[in-house]
Amino acid sequence: MKIVIDDKIPYIHDAVSRLGVEAVYMQGSKIGPADVRDADALIVRTRTRCDESLLGNSRVSFVATATIGYDHIDTEYMKKAGIEWMNCPGCNSSSVAQYLKSVLLLLWRDKGMSPTHTTIGIVGQGHVGTKVAAVAESMGMQVLVCDPPKAEEGAECRYGKFVTLEDIARECDIITFHVPLTRCGKHATYHLAGQDFFDSLQQCPVIINTSRGAVADGNALIDALYNNKVKDAVIDTWENEPDIDLRLLDKAYIATPHIAGYSADGKVNADNMVIEGLCNHFGLDNPGKIMPPELPYNVTAHLKELLECRNPNNEECVNRDIALTLYNPLNDSTNLKKAPDRFEEFRGNYPLRREKW
Ligand SMILES: NC(=O)C1=CN([C@@H]2O[C@H](COP(=O)(O)OP(=O)(O)OC[C@H]3O[C@@H](n4cnc5c(N)ncnc54)[C@H](O)[C@@H]3O)[C@@H](O)[C@H]2O)C=CC1
Ligand SMILES: O=C(O)C(=O)[C@H](O)COP(=O)(O)O
C-alpha cells in the first residue's frame, strides 16, 4: 500500500512510519497525476487541488486533508469517483481563536479599542466563530453573530438572535469572517465582503479575515482602507496566495501568512484525525496518539515569572502579556511585511506555537 503525503504536515511522520506502508512525502503544490497514479491514499493540505485531473488515472480510494477548510477538494468528483475523503472539522479552531484573542488584545493595547466599548460582528457561527465569540464575550465585548444558513436551520444563537450582514455593517467596530469559501448556492461566500458591503459600513470598523482570501474582495477592501470606510485590516488569508497584493500587505495593521490555525495543538489534532480516518478506511492498526512538543524552558520560565510578579492592580496586563507571550501575531506580521516573497517558506517552517503551557 502506498500513501502520498504533503511534506509540510508536521508531527505525522512517526505515526505514518509505524503503519508499515510505503509513504512518499512531497511538496503539496507539486503533487501531480504521475505521483498518485499507483497510490492508494493521499494526505494533503490546502496546497493540493484534489480533482479529476489529479486523481482520474489513479487507484487512490482515500483522500484526507489535514485542514478544516476543503475548498481545494472537488467533492462532487469524489462522490462520482467513489473516493472516500475527509477533512478535520474543528481541528485548529482553538488555534484561530487564540490568534483572534491576541489580535483583540493588540487592538486594545495599540489602537485603544477597549473591549467594553466595542461591538464585534462574527460572520459564521461554526467551530471557529463559536470559539471567537466566546473569547470576545469573555473580554466584555458586545457580540453580534451573522449566520444565515444556521438561522434557516433554526439553530440557536447564544447572543440574542442571528443578525444580517447589513446589521453587522451598521453596528460593529470589529468584523471578523469565519465562513468556508463557497462559490455557488444561496449563501455563497465568494466576495461576501464586496464593494456593497464596504460601502455600507457605518462605524469605520476593523476588518479581520482568517477564513479564505476570496471571502473579501481585496480591491474593494484596499479602497475602503484608503477612503476611511475601514479603520484597519487584519489579514491572515489572502486572494491568490502566495502572490499576495502588496498594497493590502502595506496597509494592513496585521498581515500574516495564513497561519492563524498553525498552533502545534491544532496541527496534532489534524494529524490524529487523519490517521484515524486512514486506519478505519484501510483496516490498519492505529499507531497511537501523536502529542505536540513541549514549549522550551526559557518560554515557560518567562511565563512563570510573569505570574509570580503579578500585582493584583494590573491583573489584566499580566493576562494580556501571558497571552501575547504564548502567541503574538505582530511577530509573524513583521516577518511577512519585510519579506512577502517568503510567504510559503514562513508557513512551511513555522516555529513552535502552543495554545497552553
Ligand atoms: N486561517 C486559518 O489558518 C484557518 C482558516 N479556516 C477557515 O475558516 C473557515 C471556517 O471554519 P469553521 O468554523 O471550522 O467552519 P464550520 O463549517 O464549522 O463553520 C462555518 C460556518 O459558516 C456559516 N456560513 C456559511 N455560509 C455563510 C454565509 N454566507 N454567511 C454567514 N455564515 C455562513 C455556516 O453556516 C457555518 O456555521 C474554514 O472553512 C476555513 O476556510 C479554518 C481554520 C484555520
Ligand atoms: O484548516 C484550514 O482550513 C486552514 O486554512 C489551515 O490552517 C491552513 O492549512 P494549510 O494551508 O497548511 O493546509
Short mmCIF file of N, CA, C and O and ligand atoms in Angstrom, two decimals, residues 68-69 71 90 92-93 96 123-129 146-150 178-182 187-189 192 210-212 236-237 258-262, ligand 1:
data_model
loop_
_atom_site.label_atom_id
_atom_site.label_comp_id
_atom_site.label_asym_id
_atom_site.label_seq_id
_atom_site.Cartn_x
_atom_site.Cartn_y
_atom_site.Cartn_z
N ILE A 68 -9.28 22.26 8.22
CA ILE A 68 -10.73 22.42 8.36
C ILE A 68 -11.35 22.70 6.99
O ILE A 68 -12.29 22.04 6.55
N GLY A 69 -10.79 23.71 6.29
CA GLY A 69 -11.35 24.11 5.00
C GLY A 69 -11.11 23.03 3.96
O GLY A 69 -10.10 22.32 4.00
N ASP A 71 -12.10 23.72 0.42
CA ASP A 71 -12.44 24.31 -0.88
C ASP A 71 -11.47 23.86 -1.98
O ASP A 71 -11.71 24.11 -3.16
N GLY A 90 -13.00 21.27 13.06
CA GLY A 90 -12.65 21.77 14.40
C GLY A 90 -11.20 21.65 14.78
O GLY A 90 -10.78 22.19 15.81
N ASN A 92 -8.26 22.93 14.18
CA ASN A 92 -7.45 24.09 14.58
C ASN A 92 -8.31 25.30 14.95
O ASN A 92 -7.84 26.44 14.92
N SER A 93 -9.56 25.03 15.34
CA SER A 93 -10.46 26.15 15.69
C SER A 93 -9.96 26.89 16.94
O SER A 93 -10.05 28.12 17.01
N VAL A 96 -7.20 29.27 15.83
CA VAL A 96 -7.70 30.52 15.23
C VAL A 96 -8.26 31.42 16.34
O VAL A 96 -8.07 32.64 16.32
N VAL A 123 -19.04 36.70 11.58
CA VAL A 123 -19.75 36.18 10.40
C VAL A 123 -19.39 34.70 10.28
O VAL A 123 -18.25 34.37 9.94
N GLY A 124 -20.36 33.85 10.61
CA GLY A 124 -20.13 32.41 10.62
C GLY A 124 -20.00 31.89 12.04
O GLY A 124 -19.01 32.15 12.71
N GLN A 125 -21.03 31.16 12.48
CA GLN A 125 -21.01 30.61 13.85
C GLN A 125 -20.76 29.10 13.80
O GLN A 125 -21.58 28.28 14.21
N GLY A 126 -19.60 28.74 13.21
CA GLY A 126 -19.24 27.32 13.17
C GLY A 126 -18.25 27.02 14.29
O GLY A 126 -18.28 27.65 15.34
N HIS A 127 -17.35 26.05 14.01
CA HIS A 127 -16.36 25.68 15.03
C HIS A 127 -15.53 26.88 15.46
O HIS A 127 -15.29 27.10 16.63
N VAL A 128 -15.05 27.65 14.46
CA VAL A 128 -14.17 28.78 14.78
C VAL A 128 -14.98 29.94 15.35
O VAL A 128 -14.67 30.47 16.44
N GLY A 129 -16.02 30.35 14.63
CA GLY A 129 -16.81 31.52 15.05
C GLY A 129 -17.35 31.38 16.47
O GLY A 129 -17.37 32.35 17.24
N CYS A 146 -23.76 36.69 12.64
CA CYS A 146 -24.49 36.55 11.37
C CYS A 146 -24.19 35.17 10.80
O CYS A 146 -23.02 34.85 10.55
N ASP A 147 -25.19 34.35 10.63
CA ASP A 147 -25.01 33.03 10.03
C ASP A 147 -26.35 32.61 9.42
O ASP A 147 -27.10 31.83 10.02
N PRO A 148 -26.64 33.11 8.21
CA PRO A 148 -27.96 32.80 7.61
C PRO A 148 -28.24 31.30 7.45
O PRO A 148 -29.37 30.88 7.72
N PRO A 149 -27.23 30.47 7.04
CA PRO A 149 -27.57 29.04 6.95
C PRO A 149 -28.02 28.47 8.29
O PRO A 149 -29.00 27.70 8.36
N LYS A 150 -27.34 28.85 9.38
CA LYS A 150 -27.72 28.34 10.71
C LYS A 150 -29.07 28.91 11.12
O LYS A 150 -29.90 28.22 11.71
N HIS A 178 -15.58 34.05 9.52
CA HIS A 178 -15.27 32.65 9.84
C HIS A 178 -16.18 31.72 9.06
O HIS A 178 -16.87 30.87 9.63
N VAL A 179 -16.18 31.92 7.73
CA VAL A 179 -17.04 31.14 6.85
C VAL A 179 -16.17 30.31 5.90
O VAL A 179 -15.02 30.66 5.64
N PRO A 180 -16.73 29.22 5.36
CA PRO A 180 -15.97 28.50 4.32
C PRO A 180 -16.03 29.30 3.02
O PRO A 180 -16.94 30.11 2.85
N LEU A 181 -15.09 29.07 2.11
CA LEU A 181 -15.18 29.69 0.79
C LEU A 181 -16.07 28.83 -0.09
O LEU A 181 -15.76 27.67 -0.36
N THR A 182 -17.21 29.41 -0.51
CA THR A 182 -18.13 28.69 -1.41
C THR A 182 -18.47 29.60 -2.57
O THR A 182 -18.60 30.81 -2.40
N HIS A 187 -26.07 30.86 -0.21
CA HIS A 187 -25.24 31.59 0.76
C HIS A 187 -23.76 31.58 0.38
O HIS A 187 -22.89 31.54 1.24
N ALA A 188 -23.50 31.63 -0.95
CA ALA A 188 -22.10 31.60 -1.41
C ALA A 188 -21.31 32.73 -0.74
O ALA A 188 -21.83 33.83 -0.55
N THR A 189 -20.07 32.43 -0.40
CA THR A 189 -19.27 33.42 0.34
C THR A 189 -18.20 34.10 -0.50
O THR A 189 -17.48 34.95 0.01
N LEU A 192 -18.07 37.84 -0.34
CA LEU A 192 -19.17 38.20 0.58
C LEU A 192 -18.94 39.64 1.09
O LEU A 192 -19.87 40.44 1.20
N THR A 210 -9.63 35.69 8.56
CA THR A 210 -8.82 34.47 8.75
C THR A 210 -9.53 33.28 8.10
O THR A 210 -9.26 32.13 8.48
N SER A 211 -10.45 33.55 7.17
CA SER A 211 -11.24 32.43 6.62
C SER A 211 -10.59 31.94 5.32
O SER A 211 -9.80 31.00 5.33
N ARG A 212 -10.88 32.62 4.21
CA ARG A 212 -10.19 32.41 2.95
C ARG A 212 -10.12 33.78 2.28
O ARG A 212 -11.07 34.57 2.39
N ASP A 236 -5.07 37.36 7.48
CA ASP A 236 -4.28 36.11 7.54
C ASP A 236 -4.45 35.33 6.25
O ASP A 236 -3.55 34.60 5.86
N THR A 237 -5.63 35.46 5.62
CA THR A 237 -5.88 34.70 4.39
C THR A 237 -6.09 35.69 3.25
O THR A 237 -6.77 36.70 3.40
N HIS A 258 -1.23 33.18 6.47
CA HIS A 258 -2.19 32.06 6.59
C HIS A 258 -1.73 31.06 7.66
O HIS A 258 -1.58 29.87 7.38
N ILE A 259 -1.53 31.59 8.86
CA ILE A 259 -1.02 30.74 9.93
C ILE A 259 -1.91 30.82 11.20
O ILE A 259 -1.48 30.34 12.25
N ALA A 260 -3.10 31.40 11.06
CA ALA A 260 -3.95 31.51 12.26
C ALA A 260 -4.17 30.13 12.89
O ALA A 260 -4.23 29.98 14.11
N GLY A 261 -4.25 29.11 12.05
CA GLY A 261 -4.52 27.76 12.56
C GLY A 261 -3.27 26.96 12.84
O GLY A 261 -3.34 25.73 12.99
N TYR A 262 -2.11 27.62 12.95
CA TYR A 262 -0.85 26.88 12.98
C TYR A 262 -0.30 26.58 14.38
O TYR A 262 0.91 26.39 14.53
N1 LIG B 1 -6.59 30.91 8.67
C1 LIG B 1 -6.52 29.66 9.04
O1 LIG B 1 -5.46 29.16 9.40
C2 LIG B 1 -7.77 28.84 9.10
C3 LIG B 1 -8.86 29.14 8.32
N2 LIG B 1 -10.02 28.42 8.41
C4 LIG B 1 -11.16 28.81 7.57
O2 LIG B 1 -12.26 29.13 8.42
C5 LIG B 1 -13.43 28.56 7.86
C6 LIG B 1 -14.47 28.34 8.96
O3 LIG B 1 -14.05 27.29 9.80
P1 LIG B 1 -15.08 26.53 10.78
O4 LIG B 1 -15.70 27.49 11.71
O5 LIG B 1 -14.37 25.39 11.35
O6 LIG B 1 -16.15 26.02 9.74
P2 LIG B 1 -17.61 25.50 10.07
O7 LIG B 1 -18.06 24.75 8.86
O8 LIG B 1 -17.65 24.83 11.38
O9 LIG B 1 -18.47 26.84 10.18
C7 LIG B 1 -18.70 27.70 9.12
C8 LIG B 1 -19.96 28.48 9.43
O10 LIG B 1 -20.15 29.46 8.40
C9 LIG B 1 -21.54 29.54 8.15
N3 LIG B 1 -21.78 30.15 6.85
C10 LIG B 1 -21.73 29.58 5.63
N4 LIG B 1 -22.05 30.50 4.68
C11 LIG B 1 -22.28 31.66 5.33
C12 LIG B 1 -22.64 32.97 4.90
N5 LIG B 1 -22.83 33.26 3.61
N6 LIG B 1 -22.77 33.94 5.85
C13 LIG B 1 -22.58 33.67 7.16
N7 LIG B 1 -22.28 32.43 7.63
C14 LIG B 1 -22.11 31.45 6.71
C15 LIG B 1 -22.01 28.10 8.24
O11 LIG B 1 -23.41 28.02 8.42
C16 LIG B 1 -21.22 27.61 9.45
O12 LIG B 1 -21.92 27.80 10.65
C17 LIG B 1 -12.94 27.27 7.18
O13 LIG B 1 -13.80 26.85 6.15
C18 LIG B 1 -11.60 27.68 6.64
O14 LIG B 1 -11.75 28.19 5.32
C19 LIG B 1 -10.13 27.39 9.29
C20 LIG B 1 -9.08 27.04 10.08
C21 LIG B 1 -7.80 27.71 10.03
#
